[in-house]
CSV table of C-alpha atoms in Angstrom, one decimal:
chain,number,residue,atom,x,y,z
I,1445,UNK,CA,-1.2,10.4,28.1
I,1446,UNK,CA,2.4,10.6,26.2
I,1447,UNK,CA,4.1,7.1,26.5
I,1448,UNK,CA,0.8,4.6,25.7
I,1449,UNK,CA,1.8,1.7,24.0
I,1450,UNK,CA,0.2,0.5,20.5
I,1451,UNK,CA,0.0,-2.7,19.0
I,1452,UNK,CA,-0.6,-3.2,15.3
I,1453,UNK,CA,-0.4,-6.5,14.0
I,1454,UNK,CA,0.0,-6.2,10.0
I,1455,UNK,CA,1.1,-10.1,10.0
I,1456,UNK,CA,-0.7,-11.6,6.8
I,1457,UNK,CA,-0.5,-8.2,4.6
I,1458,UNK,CA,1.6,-7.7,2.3
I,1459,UNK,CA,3.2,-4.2,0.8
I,1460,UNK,CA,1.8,-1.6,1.1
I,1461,UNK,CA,-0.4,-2.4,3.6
I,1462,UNK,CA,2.0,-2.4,6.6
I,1463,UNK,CA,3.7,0.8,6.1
I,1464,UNK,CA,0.1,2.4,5.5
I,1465,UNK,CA,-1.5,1.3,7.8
I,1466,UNK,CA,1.7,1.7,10.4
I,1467,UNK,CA,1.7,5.6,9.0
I,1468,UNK,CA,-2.0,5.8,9.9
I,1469,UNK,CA,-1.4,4.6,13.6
I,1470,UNK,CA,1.3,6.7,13.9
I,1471,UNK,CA,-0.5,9.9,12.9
I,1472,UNK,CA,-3.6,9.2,15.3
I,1473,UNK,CA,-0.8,9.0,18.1
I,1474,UNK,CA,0.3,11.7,20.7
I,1475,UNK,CA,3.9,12.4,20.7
I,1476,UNK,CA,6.1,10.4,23.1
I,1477,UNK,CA,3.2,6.7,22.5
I,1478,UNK,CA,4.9,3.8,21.1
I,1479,UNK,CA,4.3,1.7,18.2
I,1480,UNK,CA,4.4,-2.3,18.1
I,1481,UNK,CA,4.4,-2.9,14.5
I,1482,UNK,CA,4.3,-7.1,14.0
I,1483,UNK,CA,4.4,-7.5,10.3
I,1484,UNK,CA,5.6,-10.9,8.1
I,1485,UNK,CA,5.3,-9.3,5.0
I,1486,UNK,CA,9.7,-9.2,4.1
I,1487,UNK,CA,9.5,-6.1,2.4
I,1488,UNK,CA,8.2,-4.7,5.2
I,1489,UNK,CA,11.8,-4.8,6.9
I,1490,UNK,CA,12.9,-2.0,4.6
I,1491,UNK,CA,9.9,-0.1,3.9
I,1492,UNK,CA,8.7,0.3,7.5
I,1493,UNK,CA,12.7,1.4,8.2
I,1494,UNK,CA,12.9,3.7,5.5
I,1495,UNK,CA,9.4,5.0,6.3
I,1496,UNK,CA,10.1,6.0,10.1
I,1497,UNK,CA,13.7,7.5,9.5
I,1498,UNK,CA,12.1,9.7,6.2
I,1499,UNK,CA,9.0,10.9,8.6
I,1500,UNK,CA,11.5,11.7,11.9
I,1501,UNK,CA,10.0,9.3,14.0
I,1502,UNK,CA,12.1,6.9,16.1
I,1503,UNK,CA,12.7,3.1,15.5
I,1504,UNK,CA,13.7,2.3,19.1
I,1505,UNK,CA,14.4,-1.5,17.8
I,1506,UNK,CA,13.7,-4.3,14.9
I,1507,UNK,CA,14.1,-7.6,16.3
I,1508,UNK,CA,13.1,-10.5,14.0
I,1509,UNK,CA,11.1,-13.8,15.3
I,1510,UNK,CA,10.8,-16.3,12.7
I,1511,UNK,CA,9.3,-14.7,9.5
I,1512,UNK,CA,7.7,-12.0,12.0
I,1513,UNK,CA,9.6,-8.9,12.3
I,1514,UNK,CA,8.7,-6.6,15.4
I,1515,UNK,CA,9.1,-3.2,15.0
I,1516,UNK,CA,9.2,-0.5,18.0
I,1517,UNK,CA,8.6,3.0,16.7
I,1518,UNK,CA,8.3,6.3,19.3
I,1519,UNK,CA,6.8,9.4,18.1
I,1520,UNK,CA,8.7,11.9,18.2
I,1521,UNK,CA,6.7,14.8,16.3
């Protein structure tokens, strides 16, 4: 069913385990699901950004919470 909604909580890793393992969600996925990445890891910020716009995915938004960041990613492909 396009449109589920996955959470992935990478809080406590630290790079490169949140864009890995956020690249591995995002392959099992169905185009159209969306990705809730929670990660604390501060290099995620840019690596999980660069990572989406490189593979053509979408980030819908980033919004930060403390030293969590929450990143929303759609798959477009």
């Amino acid at each position: 069913i396009p449109g589920t909604k996955i959470n992935l909580d990478c809080t406590g890793l630290f790079c490169p385990e949140p864009v890995f393992r956020t690249k591995v969600a995002v392959e099992k996925m169905q185009t159209g699901d969306v990705l809730t990445v929670l990660a604390d890891d501060p290099a995620a910020e840019d690596d999980i950004s660069k990572w989406v716009s490189r593979s053509g995915h979408e980030l819908v938004k980033m919004k930060k919470n403390g030293s969590v960041i929450e990143f929303t990613i759609k798959k477009v492909k």
